[in-house]
Short mmCIF file of C-alpha atoms in Angstrom, two decimals:
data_model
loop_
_atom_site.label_atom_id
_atom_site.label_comp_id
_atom_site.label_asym_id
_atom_site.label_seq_id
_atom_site.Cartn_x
_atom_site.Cartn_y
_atom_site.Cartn_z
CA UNK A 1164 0.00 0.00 0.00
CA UNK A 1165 1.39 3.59 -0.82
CA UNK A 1166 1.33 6.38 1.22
CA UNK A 1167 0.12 8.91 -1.72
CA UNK A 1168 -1.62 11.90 -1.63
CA UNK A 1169 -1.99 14.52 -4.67
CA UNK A 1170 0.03 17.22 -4.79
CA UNK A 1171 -0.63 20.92 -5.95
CA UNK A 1172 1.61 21.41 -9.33
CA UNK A 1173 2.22 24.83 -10.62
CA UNK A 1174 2.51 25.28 -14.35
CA UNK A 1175 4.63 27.96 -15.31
CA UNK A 1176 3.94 28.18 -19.68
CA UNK A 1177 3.27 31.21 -21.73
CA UNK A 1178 2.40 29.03 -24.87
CA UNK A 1179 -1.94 28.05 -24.90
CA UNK A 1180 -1.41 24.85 -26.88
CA UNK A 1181 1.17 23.79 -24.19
CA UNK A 1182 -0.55 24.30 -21.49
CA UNK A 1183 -3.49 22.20 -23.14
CA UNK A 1184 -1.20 19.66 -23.84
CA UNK A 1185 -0.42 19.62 -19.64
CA UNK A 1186 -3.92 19.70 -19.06
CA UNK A 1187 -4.88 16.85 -21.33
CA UNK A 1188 -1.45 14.85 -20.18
CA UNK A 1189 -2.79 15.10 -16.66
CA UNK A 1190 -6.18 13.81 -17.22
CA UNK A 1191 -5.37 11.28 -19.84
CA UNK A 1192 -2.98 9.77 -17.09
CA UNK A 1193 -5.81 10.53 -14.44
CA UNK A 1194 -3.43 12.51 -12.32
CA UNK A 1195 -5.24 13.78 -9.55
CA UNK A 1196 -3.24 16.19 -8.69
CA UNK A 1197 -3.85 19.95 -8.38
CA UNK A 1198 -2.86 22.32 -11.67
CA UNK A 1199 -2.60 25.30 -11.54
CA UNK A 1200 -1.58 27.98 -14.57
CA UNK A 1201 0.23 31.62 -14.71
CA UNK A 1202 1.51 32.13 -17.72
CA UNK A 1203 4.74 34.45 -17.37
CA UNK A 1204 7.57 35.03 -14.91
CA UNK A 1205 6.33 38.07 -12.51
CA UNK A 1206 2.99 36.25 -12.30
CA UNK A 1207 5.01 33.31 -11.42
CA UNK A 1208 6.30 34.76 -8.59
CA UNK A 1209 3.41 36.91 -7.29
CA UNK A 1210 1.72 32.97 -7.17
CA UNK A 1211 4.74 32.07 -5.18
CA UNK A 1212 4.52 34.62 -2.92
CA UNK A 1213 0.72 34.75 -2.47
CA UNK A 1214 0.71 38.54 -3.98
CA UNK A 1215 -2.30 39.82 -5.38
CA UNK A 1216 -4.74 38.07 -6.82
CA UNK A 1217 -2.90 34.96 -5.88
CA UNK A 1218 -3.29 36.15 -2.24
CA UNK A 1219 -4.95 32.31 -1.86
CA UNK A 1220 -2.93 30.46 -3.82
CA UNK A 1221 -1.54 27.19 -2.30
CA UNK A 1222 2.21 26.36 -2.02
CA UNK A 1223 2.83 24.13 -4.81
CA UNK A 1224 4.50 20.68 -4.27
CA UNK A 1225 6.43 20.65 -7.80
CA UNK A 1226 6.70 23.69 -10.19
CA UNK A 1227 6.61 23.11 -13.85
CA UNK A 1228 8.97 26.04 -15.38
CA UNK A 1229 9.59 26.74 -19.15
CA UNK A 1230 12.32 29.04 -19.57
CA UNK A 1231 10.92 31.15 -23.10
CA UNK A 1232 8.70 33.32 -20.66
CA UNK A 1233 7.27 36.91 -21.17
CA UNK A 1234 8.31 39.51 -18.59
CA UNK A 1235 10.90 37.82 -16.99
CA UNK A 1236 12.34 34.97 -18.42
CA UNK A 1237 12.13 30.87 -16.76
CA UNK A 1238 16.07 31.27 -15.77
CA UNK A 1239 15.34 34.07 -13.70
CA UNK A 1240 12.54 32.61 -11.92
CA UNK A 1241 14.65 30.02 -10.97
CA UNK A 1242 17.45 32.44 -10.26
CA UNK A 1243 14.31 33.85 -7.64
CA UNK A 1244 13.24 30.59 -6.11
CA UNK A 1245 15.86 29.26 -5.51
CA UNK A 1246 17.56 32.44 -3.62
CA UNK A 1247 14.06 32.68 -1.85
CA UNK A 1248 14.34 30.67 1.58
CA UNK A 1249 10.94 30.20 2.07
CA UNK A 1250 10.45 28.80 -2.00
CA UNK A 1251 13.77 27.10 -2.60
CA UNK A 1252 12.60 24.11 -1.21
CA UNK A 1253 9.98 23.59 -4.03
CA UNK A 1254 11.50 20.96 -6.51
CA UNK A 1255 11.66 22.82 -10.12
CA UNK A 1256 11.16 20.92 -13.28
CA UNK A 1257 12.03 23.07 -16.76
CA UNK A 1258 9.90 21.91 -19.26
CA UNK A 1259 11.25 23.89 -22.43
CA UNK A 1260 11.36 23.32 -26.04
CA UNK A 1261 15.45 24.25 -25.86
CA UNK A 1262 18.09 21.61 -26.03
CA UNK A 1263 20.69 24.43 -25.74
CA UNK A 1264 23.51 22.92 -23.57
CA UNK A 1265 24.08 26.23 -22.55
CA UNK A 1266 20.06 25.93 -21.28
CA UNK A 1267 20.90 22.91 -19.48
CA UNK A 1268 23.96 24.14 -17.89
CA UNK A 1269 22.71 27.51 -16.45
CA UNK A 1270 19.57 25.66 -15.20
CA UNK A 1271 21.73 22.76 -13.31
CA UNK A 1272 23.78 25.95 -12.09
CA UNK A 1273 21.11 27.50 -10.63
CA UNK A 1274 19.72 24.63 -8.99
CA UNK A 1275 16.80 23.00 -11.08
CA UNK A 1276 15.95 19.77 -9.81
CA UNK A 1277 15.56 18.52 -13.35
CA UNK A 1278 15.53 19.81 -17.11
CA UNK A 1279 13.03 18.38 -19.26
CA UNK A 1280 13.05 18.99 -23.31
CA UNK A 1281 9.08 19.15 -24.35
CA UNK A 1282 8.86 16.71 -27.23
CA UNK A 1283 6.85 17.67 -30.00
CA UNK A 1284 4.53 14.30 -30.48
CA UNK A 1285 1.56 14.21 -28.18
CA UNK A 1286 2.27 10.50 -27.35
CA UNK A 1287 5.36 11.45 -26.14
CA UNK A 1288 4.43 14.34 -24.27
CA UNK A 1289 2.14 12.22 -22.21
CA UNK A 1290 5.09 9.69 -21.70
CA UNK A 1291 6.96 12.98 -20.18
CA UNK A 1292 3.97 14.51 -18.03
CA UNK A 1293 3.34 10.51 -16.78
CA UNK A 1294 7.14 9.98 -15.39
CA UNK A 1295 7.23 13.39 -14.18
CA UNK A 1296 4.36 12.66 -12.32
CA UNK A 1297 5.13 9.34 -11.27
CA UNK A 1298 8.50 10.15 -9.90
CA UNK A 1299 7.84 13.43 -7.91
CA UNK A 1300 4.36 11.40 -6.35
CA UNK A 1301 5.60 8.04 -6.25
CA UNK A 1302 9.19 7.95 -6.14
CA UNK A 1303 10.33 11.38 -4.75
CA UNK A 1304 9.63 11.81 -0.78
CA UNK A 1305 8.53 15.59 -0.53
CA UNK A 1306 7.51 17.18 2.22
CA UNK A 1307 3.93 16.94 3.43
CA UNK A 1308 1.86 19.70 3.53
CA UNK A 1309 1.70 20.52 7.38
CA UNK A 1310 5.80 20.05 7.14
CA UNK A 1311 6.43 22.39 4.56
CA UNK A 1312 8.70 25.18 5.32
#
């Protein structure tokens, strides 16, 4: 018997087809888990730290960052986060389009916790979403919620 429980996932994607692709990923694999959308780098970071209109927004459990962002590009969100004591905790996926090894690099340097090219087939991207999910809810021990810091 496992010990899961669904997490809250933040999706951080400018791009509309994307983010239906997430959407579709998720309930195609019947992930119960929370989603929830901003779709550029401030608002990324006013959900973070409940700012706004995002006053009520839960602490996500996994964050889903592309880096190709309006207003303030995925590396620099990271760059936030993870300087942020009370956010660096949160594991960070990029989910980007760019192979760039210079991509890769700078997000391994700032501390991503993985980096994830989007493939272009929908099969595929399914594949991706599914062993995301599966290894941050089945593998990957995270904190529960009344632990978090």
């Amino acid at each position: 018997m496992t010990d899961w429980h669904p997490i809250d996932v933040l999706l951080v994607e400018d791009d509309q087809g994307d983010i239906l692709l997430t959407r579709e990923a998720f309930a195609l694999n019947k992930v119960r888990n929370r989603l929830d959308v901003v779709n550029d780098g401030e608002q990324a970071m006013a959900y973070l730290r409940r700012e706004g209109a995002y006053a009520g927004a839960p602490r996500p459990d996994l964050i889903l960052l592309d880096l190709n962002l309006p207003r303030m590009n995925g590396l620099e969100v990271l760059r936030e986060i993870k300087a942020d004591a009370a956010l660096r905790t949160i594991p960070v996926v990029i989910l980007t389009t760019s192979e760039a090894e210079e991509d890769i690099l700078h997000s391994y340097r700032l501390h991503a916790n993985a980096y994830v090219s989007k493939p272009v087939d929908f099969e595929q991207f399914i594949r991706v979403v599914r062993q995301i999910d599966d290894f941050f809810v089945t593998v990957a021990k995270l904190p529960t919620p009344g632990q978090r810091p």
